[in-house]
mmCIF file of C-alpha atoms and ligand atoms in Angstrom:
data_model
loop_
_atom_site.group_PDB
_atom_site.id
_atom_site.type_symbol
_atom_site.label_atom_id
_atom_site.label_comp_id
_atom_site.label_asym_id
_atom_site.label_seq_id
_atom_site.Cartn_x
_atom_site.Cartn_y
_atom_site.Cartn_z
ATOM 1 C CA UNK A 1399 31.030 30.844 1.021
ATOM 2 C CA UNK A 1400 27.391 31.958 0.121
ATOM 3 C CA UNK A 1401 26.939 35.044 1.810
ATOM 4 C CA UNK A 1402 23.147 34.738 3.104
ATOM 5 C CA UNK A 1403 21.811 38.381 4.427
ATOM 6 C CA UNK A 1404 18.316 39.312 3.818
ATOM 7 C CA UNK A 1405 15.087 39.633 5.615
ATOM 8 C CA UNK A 1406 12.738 36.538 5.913
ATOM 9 C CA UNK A 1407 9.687 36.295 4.627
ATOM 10 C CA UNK A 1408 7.181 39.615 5.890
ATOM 11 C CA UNK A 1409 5.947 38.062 8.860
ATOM 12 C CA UNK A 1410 2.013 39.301 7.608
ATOM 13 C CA UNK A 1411 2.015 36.452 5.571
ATOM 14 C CA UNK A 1412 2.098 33.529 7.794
ATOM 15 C CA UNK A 1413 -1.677 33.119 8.354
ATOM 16 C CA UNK A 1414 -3.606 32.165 5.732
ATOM 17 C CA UNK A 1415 -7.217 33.001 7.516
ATOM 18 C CA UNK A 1416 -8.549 35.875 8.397
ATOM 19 C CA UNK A 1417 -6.443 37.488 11.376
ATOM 20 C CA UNK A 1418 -8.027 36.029 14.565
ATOM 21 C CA UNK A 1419 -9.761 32.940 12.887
ATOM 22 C CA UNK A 1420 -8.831 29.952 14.923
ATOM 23 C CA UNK A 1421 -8.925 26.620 13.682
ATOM 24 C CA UNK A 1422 -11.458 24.270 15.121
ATOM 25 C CA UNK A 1423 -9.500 20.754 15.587
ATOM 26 C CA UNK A 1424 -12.155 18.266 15.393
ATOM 27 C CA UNK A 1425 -10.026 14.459 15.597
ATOM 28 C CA UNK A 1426 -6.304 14.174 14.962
ATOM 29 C CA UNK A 1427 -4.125 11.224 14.343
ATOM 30 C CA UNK A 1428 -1.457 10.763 15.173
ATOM 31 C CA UNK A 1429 1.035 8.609 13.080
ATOM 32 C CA UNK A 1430 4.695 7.104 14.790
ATOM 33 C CA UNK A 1431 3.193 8.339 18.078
ATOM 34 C CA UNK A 1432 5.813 5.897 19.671
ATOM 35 C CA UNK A 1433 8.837 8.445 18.365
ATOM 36 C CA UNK A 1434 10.412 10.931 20.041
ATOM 37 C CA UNK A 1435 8.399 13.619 18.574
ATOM 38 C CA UNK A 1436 5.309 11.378 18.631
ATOM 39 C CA UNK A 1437 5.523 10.733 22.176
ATOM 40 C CA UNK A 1438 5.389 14.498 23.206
ATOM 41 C CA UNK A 1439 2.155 14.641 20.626
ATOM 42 C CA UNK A 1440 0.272 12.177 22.785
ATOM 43 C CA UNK A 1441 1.175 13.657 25.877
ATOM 44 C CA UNK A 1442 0.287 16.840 24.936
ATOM 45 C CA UNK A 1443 -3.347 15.921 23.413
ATOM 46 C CA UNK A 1444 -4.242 13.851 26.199
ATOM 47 C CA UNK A 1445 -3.385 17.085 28.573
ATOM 48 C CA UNK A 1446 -5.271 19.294 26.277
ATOM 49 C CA UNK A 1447 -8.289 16.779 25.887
ATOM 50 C CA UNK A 1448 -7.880 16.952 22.377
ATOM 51 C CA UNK A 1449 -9.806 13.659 20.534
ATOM 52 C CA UNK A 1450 -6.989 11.923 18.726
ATOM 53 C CA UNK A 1451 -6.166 8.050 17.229
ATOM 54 C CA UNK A 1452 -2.530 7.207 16.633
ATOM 55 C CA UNK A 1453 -0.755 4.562 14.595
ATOM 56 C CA UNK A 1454 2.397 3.187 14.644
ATOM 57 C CA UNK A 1455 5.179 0.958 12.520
ATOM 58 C CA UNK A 1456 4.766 -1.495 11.644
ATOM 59 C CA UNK A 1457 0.928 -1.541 11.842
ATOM 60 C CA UNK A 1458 0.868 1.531 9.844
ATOM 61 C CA UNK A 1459 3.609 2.211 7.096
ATOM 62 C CA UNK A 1460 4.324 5.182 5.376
ATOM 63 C CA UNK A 1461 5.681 3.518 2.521
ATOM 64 C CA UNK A 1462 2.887 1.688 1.579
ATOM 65 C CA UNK A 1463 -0.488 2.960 -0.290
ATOM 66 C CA UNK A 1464 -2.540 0.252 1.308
ATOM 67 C CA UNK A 1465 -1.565 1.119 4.591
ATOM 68 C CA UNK A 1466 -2.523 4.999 4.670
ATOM 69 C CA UNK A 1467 -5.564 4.298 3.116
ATOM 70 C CA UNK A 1468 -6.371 1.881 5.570
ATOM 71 C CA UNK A 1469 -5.540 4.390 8.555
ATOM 72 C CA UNK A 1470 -6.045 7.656 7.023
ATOM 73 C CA UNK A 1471 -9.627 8.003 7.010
ATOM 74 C CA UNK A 1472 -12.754 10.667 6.879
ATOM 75 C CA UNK A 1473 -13.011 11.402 10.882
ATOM 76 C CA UNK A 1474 -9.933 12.616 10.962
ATOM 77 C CA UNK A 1475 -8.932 16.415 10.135
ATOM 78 C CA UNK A 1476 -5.600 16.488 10.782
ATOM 79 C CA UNK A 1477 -3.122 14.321 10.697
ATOM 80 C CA UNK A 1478 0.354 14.600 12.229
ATOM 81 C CA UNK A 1479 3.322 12.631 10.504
ATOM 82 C CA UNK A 1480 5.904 12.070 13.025
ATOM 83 C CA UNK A 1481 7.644 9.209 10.881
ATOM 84 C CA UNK A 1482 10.527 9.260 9.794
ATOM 85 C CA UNK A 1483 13.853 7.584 8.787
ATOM 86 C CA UNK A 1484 16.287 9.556 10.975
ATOM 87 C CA UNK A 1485 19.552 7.493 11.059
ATOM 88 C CA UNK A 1486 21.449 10.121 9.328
ATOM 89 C CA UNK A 1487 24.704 8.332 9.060
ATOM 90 C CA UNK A 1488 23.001 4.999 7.999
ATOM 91 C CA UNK A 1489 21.119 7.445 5.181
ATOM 92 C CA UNK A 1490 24.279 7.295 3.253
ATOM 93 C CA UNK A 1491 24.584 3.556 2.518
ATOM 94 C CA UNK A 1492 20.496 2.809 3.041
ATOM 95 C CA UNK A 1493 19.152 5.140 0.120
ATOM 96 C CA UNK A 1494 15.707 2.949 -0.538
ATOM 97 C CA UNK A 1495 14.829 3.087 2.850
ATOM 98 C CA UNK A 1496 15.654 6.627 3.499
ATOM 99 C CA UNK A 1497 13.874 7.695 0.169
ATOM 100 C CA UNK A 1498 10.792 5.551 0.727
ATOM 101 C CA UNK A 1499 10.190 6.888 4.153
ATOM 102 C CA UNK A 1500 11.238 10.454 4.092
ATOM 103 C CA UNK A 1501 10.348 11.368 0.938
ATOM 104 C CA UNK A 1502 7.812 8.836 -1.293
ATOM 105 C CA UNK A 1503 5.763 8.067 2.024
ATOM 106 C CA UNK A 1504 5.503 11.655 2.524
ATOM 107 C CA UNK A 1505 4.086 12.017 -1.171
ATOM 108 C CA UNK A 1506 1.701 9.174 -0.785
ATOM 109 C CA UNK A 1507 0.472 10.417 2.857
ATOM 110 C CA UNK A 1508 -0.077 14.268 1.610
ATOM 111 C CA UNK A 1509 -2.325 13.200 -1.520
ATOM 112 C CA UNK A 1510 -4.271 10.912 0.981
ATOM 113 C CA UNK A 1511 -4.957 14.164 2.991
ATOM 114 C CA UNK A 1512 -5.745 15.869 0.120
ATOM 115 C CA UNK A 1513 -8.321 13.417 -1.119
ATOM 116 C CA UNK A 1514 -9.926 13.410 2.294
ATOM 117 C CA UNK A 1515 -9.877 17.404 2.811
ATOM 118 C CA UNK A 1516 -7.052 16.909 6.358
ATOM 119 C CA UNK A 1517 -4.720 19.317 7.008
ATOM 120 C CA UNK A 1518 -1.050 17.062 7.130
ATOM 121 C CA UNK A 1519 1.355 18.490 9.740
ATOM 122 C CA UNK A 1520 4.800 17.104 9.067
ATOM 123 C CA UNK A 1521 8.376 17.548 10.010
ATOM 124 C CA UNK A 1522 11.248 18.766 8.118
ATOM 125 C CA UNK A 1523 14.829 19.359 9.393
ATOM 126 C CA UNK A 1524 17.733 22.340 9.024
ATOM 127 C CA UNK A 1525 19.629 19.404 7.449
ATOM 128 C CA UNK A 1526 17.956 20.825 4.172
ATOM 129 C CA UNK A 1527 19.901 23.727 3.754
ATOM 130 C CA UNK A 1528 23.865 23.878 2.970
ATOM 131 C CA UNK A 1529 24.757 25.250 6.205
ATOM 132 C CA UNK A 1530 27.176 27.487 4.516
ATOM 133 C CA UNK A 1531 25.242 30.416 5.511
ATOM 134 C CA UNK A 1532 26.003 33.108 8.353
ATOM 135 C CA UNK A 1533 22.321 34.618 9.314
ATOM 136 C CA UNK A 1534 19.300 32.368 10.074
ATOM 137 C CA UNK A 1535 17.595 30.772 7.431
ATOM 138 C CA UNK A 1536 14.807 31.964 5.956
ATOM 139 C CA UNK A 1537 11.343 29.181 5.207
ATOM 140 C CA UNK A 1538 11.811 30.263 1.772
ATOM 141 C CA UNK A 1539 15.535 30.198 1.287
ATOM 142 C CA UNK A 1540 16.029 27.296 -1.717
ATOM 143 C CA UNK A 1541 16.469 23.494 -0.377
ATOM 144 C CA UNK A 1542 20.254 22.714 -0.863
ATOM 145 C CA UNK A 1543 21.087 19.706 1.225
ATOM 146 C CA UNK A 1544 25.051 18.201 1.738
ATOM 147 C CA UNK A 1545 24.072 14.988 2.938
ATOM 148 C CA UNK A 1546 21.658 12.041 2.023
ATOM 149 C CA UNK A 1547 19.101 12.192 4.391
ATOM 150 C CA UNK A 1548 18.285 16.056 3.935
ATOM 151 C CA UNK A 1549 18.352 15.308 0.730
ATOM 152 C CA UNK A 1550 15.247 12.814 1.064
ATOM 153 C CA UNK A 1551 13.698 14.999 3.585
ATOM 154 C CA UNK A 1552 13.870 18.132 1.042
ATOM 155 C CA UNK A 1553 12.342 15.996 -1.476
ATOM 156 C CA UNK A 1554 9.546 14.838 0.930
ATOM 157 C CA UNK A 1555 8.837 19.139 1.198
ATOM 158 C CA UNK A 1556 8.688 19.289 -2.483
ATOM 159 C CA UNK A 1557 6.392 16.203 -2.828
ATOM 160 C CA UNK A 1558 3.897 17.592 0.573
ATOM 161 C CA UNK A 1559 4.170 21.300 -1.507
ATOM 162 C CA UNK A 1560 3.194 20.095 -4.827
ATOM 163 C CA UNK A 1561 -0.143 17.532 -3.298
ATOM 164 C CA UNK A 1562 -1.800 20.913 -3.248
ATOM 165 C CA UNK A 1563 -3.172 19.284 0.350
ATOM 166 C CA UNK A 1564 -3.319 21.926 3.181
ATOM 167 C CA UNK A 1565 -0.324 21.817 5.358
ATOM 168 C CA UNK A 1566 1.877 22.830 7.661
ATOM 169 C CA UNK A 1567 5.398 22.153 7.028
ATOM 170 C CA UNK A 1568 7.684 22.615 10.057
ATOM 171 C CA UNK A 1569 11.690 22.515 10.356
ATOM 172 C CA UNK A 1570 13.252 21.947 13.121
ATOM 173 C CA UNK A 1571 16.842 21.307 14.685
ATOM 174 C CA UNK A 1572 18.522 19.373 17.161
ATOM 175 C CA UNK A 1573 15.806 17.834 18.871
ATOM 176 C CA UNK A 1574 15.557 15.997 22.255
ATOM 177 C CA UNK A 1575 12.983 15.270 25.045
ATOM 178 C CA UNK A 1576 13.350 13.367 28.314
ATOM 179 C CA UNK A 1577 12.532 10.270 26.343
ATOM 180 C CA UNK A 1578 14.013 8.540 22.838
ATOM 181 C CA UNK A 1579 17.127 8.567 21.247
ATOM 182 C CA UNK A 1580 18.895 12.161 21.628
ATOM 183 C CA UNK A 1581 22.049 14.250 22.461
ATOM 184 C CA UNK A 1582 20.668 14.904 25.951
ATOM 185 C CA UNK A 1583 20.254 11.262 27.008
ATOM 186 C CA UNK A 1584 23.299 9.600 24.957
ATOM 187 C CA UNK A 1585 25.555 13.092 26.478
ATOM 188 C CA UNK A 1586 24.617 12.591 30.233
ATOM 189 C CA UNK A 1587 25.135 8.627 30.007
ATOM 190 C CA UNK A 1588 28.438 9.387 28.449
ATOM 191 C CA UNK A 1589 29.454 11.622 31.247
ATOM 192 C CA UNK A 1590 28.604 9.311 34.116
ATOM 193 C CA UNK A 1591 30.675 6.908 32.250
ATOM 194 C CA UNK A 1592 33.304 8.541 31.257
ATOM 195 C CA UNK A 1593 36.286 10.968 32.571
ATOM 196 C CA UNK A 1594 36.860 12.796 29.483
ATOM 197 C CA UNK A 1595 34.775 14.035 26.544
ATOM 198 C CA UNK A 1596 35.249 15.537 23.229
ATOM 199 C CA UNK A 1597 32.174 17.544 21.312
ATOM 200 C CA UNK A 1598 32.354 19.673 18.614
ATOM 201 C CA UNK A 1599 32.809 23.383 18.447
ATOM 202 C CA UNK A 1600 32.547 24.259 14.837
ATOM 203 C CA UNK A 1601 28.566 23.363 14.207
ATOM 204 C CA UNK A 1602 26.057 25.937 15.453
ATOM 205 C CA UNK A 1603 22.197 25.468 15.417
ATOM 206 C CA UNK A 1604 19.093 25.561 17.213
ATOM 207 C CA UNK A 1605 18.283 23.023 20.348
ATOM 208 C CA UNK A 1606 14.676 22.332 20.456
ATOM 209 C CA UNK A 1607 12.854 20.708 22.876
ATOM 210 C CA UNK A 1608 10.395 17.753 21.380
ATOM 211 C CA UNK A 1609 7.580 19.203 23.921
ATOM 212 C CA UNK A 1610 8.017 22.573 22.803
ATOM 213 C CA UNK A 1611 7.905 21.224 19.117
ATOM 214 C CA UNK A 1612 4.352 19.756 19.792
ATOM 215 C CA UNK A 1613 3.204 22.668 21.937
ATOM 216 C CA UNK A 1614 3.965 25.356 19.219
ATOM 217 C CA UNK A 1615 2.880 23.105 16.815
ATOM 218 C CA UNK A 1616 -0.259 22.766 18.016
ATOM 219 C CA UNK A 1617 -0.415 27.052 18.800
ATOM 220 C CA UNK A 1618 0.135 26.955 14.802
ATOM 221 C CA UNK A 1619 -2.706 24.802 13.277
ATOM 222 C CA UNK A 1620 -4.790 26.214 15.974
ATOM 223 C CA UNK A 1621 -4.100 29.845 14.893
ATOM 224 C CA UNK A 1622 -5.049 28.533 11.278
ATOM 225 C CA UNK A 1623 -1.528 29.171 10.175
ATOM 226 C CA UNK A 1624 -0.223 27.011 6.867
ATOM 227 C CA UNK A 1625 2.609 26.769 4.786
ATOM 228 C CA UNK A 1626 6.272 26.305 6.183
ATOM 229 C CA UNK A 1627 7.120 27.670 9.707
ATOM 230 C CA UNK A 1628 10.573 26.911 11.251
ATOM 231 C CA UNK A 1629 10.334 25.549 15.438
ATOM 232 C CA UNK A 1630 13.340 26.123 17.992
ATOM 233 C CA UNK A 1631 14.072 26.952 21.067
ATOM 234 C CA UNK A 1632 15.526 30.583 21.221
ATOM 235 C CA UNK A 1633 19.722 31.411 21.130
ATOM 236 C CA UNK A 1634 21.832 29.390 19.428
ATOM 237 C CA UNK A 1635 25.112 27.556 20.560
ATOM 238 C CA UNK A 1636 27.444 24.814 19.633
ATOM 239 C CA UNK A 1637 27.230 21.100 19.983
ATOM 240 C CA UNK A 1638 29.955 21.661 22.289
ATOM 241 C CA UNK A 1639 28.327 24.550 24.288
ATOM 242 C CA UNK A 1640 25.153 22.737 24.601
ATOM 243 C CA UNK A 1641 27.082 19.630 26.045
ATOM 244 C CA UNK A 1642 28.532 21.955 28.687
ATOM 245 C CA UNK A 1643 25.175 22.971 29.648
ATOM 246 C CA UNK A 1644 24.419 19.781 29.559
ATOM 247 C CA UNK A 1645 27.020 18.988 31.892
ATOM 248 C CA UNK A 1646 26.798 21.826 34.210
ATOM 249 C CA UNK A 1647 23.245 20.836 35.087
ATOM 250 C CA UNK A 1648 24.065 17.777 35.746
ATOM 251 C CA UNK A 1649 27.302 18.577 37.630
ATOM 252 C CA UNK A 1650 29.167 16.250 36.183
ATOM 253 C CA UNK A 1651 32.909 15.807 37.362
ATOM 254 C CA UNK A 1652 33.817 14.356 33.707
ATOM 255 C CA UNK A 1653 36.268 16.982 31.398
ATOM 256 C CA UNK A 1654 33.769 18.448 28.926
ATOM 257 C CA UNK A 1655 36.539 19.599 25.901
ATOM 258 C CA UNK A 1656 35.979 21.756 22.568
ATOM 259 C CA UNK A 1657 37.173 19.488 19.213
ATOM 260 C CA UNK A 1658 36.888 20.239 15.560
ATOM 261 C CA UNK A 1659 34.226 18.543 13.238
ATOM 262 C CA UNK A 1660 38.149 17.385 11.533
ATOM 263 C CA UNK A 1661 38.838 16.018 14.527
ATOM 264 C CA UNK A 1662 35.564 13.779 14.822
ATOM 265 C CA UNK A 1663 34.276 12.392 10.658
ATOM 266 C CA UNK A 1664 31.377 10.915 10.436
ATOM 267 C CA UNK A 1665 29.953 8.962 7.323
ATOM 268 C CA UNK A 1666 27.549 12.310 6.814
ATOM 269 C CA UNK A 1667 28.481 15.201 6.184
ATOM 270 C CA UNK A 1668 26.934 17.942 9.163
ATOM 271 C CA UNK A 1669 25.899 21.680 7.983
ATOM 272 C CA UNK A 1670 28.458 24.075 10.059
ATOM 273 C CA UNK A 1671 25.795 26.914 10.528
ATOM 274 C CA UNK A 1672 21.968 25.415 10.776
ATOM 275 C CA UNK A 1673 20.190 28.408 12.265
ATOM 276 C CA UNK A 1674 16.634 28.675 11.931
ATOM 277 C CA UNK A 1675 15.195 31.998 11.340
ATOM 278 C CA UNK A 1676 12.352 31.636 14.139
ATOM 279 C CA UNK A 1677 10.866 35.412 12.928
ATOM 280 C CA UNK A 1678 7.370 34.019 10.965
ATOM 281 C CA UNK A 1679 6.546 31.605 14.104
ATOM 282 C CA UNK A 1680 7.670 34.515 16.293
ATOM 283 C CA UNK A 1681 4.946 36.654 14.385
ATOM 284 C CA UNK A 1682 2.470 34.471 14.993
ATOM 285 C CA UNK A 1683 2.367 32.213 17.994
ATOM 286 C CA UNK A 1684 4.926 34.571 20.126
ATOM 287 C CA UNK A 1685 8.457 34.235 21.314
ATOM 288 C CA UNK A 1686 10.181 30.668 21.234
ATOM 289 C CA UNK A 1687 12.097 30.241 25.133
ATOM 290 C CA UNK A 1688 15.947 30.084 24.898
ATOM 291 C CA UNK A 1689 17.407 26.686 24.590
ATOM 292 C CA UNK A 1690 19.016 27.047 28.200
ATOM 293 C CA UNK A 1691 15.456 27.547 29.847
ATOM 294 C CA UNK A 1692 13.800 24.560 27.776
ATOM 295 C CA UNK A 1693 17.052 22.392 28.664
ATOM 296 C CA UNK A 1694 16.778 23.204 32.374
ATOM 297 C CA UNK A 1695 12.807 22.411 32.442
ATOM 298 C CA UNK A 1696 13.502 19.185 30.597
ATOM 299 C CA UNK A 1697 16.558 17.895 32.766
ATOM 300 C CA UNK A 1698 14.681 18.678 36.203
ATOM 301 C CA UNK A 1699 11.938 15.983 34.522
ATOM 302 C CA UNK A 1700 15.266 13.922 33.520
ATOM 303 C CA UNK A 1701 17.246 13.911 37.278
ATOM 304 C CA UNK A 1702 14.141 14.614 39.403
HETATM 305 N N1 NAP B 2035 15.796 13.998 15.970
HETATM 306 C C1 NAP B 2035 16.255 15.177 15.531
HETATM 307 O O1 NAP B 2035 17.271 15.711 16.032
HETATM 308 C C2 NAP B 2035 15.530 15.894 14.425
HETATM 309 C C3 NAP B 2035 16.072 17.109 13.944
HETATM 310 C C4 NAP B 2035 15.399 17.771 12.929
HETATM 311 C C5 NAP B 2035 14.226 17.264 12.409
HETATM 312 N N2 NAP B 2035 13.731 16.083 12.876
HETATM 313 C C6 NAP B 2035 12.483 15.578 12.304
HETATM 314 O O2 NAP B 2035 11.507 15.533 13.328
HETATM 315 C C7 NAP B 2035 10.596 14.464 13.089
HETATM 316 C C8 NAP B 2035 10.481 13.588 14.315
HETATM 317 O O3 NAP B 2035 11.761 13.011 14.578
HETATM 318 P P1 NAP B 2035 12.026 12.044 15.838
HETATM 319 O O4 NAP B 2035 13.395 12.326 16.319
HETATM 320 O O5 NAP B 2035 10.869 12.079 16.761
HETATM 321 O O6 NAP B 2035 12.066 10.618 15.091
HETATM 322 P P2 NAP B 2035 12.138 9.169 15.739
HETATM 323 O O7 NAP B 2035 12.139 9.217 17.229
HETATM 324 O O8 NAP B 2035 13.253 8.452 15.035
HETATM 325 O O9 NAP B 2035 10.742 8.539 15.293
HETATM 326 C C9 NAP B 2035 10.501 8.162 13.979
HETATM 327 C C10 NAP B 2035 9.308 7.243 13.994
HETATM 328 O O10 NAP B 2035 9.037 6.827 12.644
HETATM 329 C C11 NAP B 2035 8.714 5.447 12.696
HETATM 330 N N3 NAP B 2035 8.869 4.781 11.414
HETATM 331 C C12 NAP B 2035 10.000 4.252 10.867
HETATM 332 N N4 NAP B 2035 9.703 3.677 9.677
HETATM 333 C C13 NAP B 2035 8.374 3.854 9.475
HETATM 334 C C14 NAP B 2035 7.491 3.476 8.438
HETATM 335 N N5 NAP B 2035 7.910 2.796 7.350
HETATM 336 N N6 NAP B 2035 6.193 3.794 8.560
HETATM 337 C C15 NAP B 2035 5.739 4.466 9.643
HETATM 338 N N7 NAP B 2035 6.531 4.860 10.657
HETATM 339 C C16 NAP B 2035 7.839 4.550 10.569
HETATM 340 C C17 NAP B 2035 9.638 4.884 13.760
HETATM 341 O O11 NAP B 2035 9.196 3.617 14.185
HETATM 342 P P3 NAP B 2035 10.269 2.528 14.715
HETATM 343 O O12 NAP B 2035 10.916 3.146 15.913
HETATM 344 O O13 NAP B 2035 9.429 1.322 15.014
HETATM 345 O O14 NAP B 2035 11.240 2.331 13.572
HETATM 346 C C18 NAP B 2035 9.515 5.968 14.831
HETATM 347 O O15 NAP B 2035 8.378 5.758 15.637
HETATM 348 C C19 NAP B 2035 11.112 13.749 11.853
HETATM 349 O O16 NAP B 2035 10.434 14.223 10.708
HETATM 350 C C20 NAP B 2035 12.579 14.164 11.777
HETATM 351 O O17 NAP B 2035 13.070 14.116 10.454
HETATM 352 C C21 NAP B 2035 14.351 15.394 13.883
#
């Protein structure tokens, strides 16, 4: 067990402008703006009147040269990559895929943005780290993934780190929205069909809201922040705690019961502990609400 105890990065250094600079968006695009992720993006830049173009798969591919240079474009100065290959059992068996979207594409896109001066926002996961640790980690603790898609998703960091574009990496964990494929949605369909349910108790991470995501996101690049910044909701619980949220806001009559990850393999393997430490973002864009409060907001949207 790697004992992980140490304090993150000095929250001083997560802007690189001068202290009060804000950045001045001009056009965005938006690529995979049909995603879960993506769709929060376009709801939140048509809300804040923000100019932006999107494309989408398979119009626009990631994986092919010819296809970002076709879309990514002088107009644009930023660009936000919400593709990605997120089937994380799948990864195991469906390397080339996984590789050529998470991690090549990403390589491809970022020296694109770095030949046309755009700052690249893109998307990382806690699935990089080992999960082995028992404090939040840090944006600088070292990339050691135990399964195959963090592994192409902490390759896809190193690639967007060494393009030398400007960026802003973000991790997140756990995500879900009122729309897409998520733990929220597949959870409450499960308990309206079901009498009994089993989740496990032995994982703990971060819930974050998609539309939080976007919305602290955007607070980022517009405070001219850049470099890697980690994005949660606040707290921290267990697959099976956040189920019985889940369920209690719902007020579902189905059994909600505590298992083991033992007790429920999959073909990947999951981190046990995949706490982000939230402290940089916290630093500068302010507190991140707790995953209860962001759940609540998004299931009144769900069931209202
Ligand atoms: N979901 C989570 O719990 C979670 C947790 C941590 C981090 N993340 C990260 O957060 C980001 C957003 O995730 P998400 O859940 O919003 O993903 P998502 O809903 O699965 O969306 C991924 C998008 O990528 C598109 N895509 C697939 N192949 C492509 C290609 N070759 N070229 C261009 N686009 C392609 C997909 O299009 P099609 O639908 O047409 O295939 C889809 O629109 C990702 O970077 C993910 O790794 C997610």
């Amino acid at each position: 067990v790697i004992i992980h105890r140490r304090l993150c990065t000095n929250p001083a250094d997560a802007i690189d402008e001068e202290p009060g600079v804000t950045f001045n968006i001009k056009r965005i695009l938006l690529l995979s703006a049909d995603g879960m992720l993506g769709t929060a993006w376009g709801k939140l830049l048509t809300r804040e009147h923000i100019p932006f173009d999107t494309a989408n798969f398979p119009a626009f591919d990631i994986t092919k040269s010819d296809s970002i240079a076709q879309h990514v474009i002088d107009g644009c100065d930023v660009v936000v990559n919400c593709c990605a290959y997120t089937a994380v059992d799948k990864a195991e068996t469906e390397h080339g895929p996984c590789d050529a979207i998470n991690a090549v594409g990403v390589g491809l896109l970022a020296a694109r943005c770095k030949q046309i001066g755009a700052t690249l926002i893109h998307y990382s996961t806690d699935y990089v780290f080992n999960g082995r640790a028992d404090s939040p980690y840090c944006t600088d603790t070292p990339r050691d993934p135990v399964n195959y898609y963090g592994k192409s998703k902490a390759d896809g960091e190193a690639l967007l780190e060494r393009s030398g574009c400007r960026h802003l990496l973000i991790r997140t964990s756990w995500l879900y929205a009122p729309w897409g494929k998520n733990f929220v949605l597949t959870m409450g369909k499960l308990m309206s069909e079901r009498p009994r349910l089993t989740v496990v108790n032995d994982q703990r991470g971060r819930p974050t809201s998609a539309e939080h995501l976007a919305a602290s996101s955007l607070a980022l690049l517009r405070r001219g922040a850049a470099g890697a910044f980690h994005v949660t909701d606040g707290g921290e619980c267990t697959w099976f705690q956040f189920a019985s949220e889940i369920g209690g806001l719902l007020g579902t009559t189905c059994e909600i019961a505590p298992c083991t990850t033992d007790q429920y393999p999959t073909p990947a393997k999951r981190p046990a502990y995949s706490v982000l430490d939230l402290s940089k973002t916290i630093a500068t864009i302010g507190m991140m609400p707790d995953w209860k409060d962001n759940l609540r907001s998004v299931m009144d949207r769900i069931t209202g």
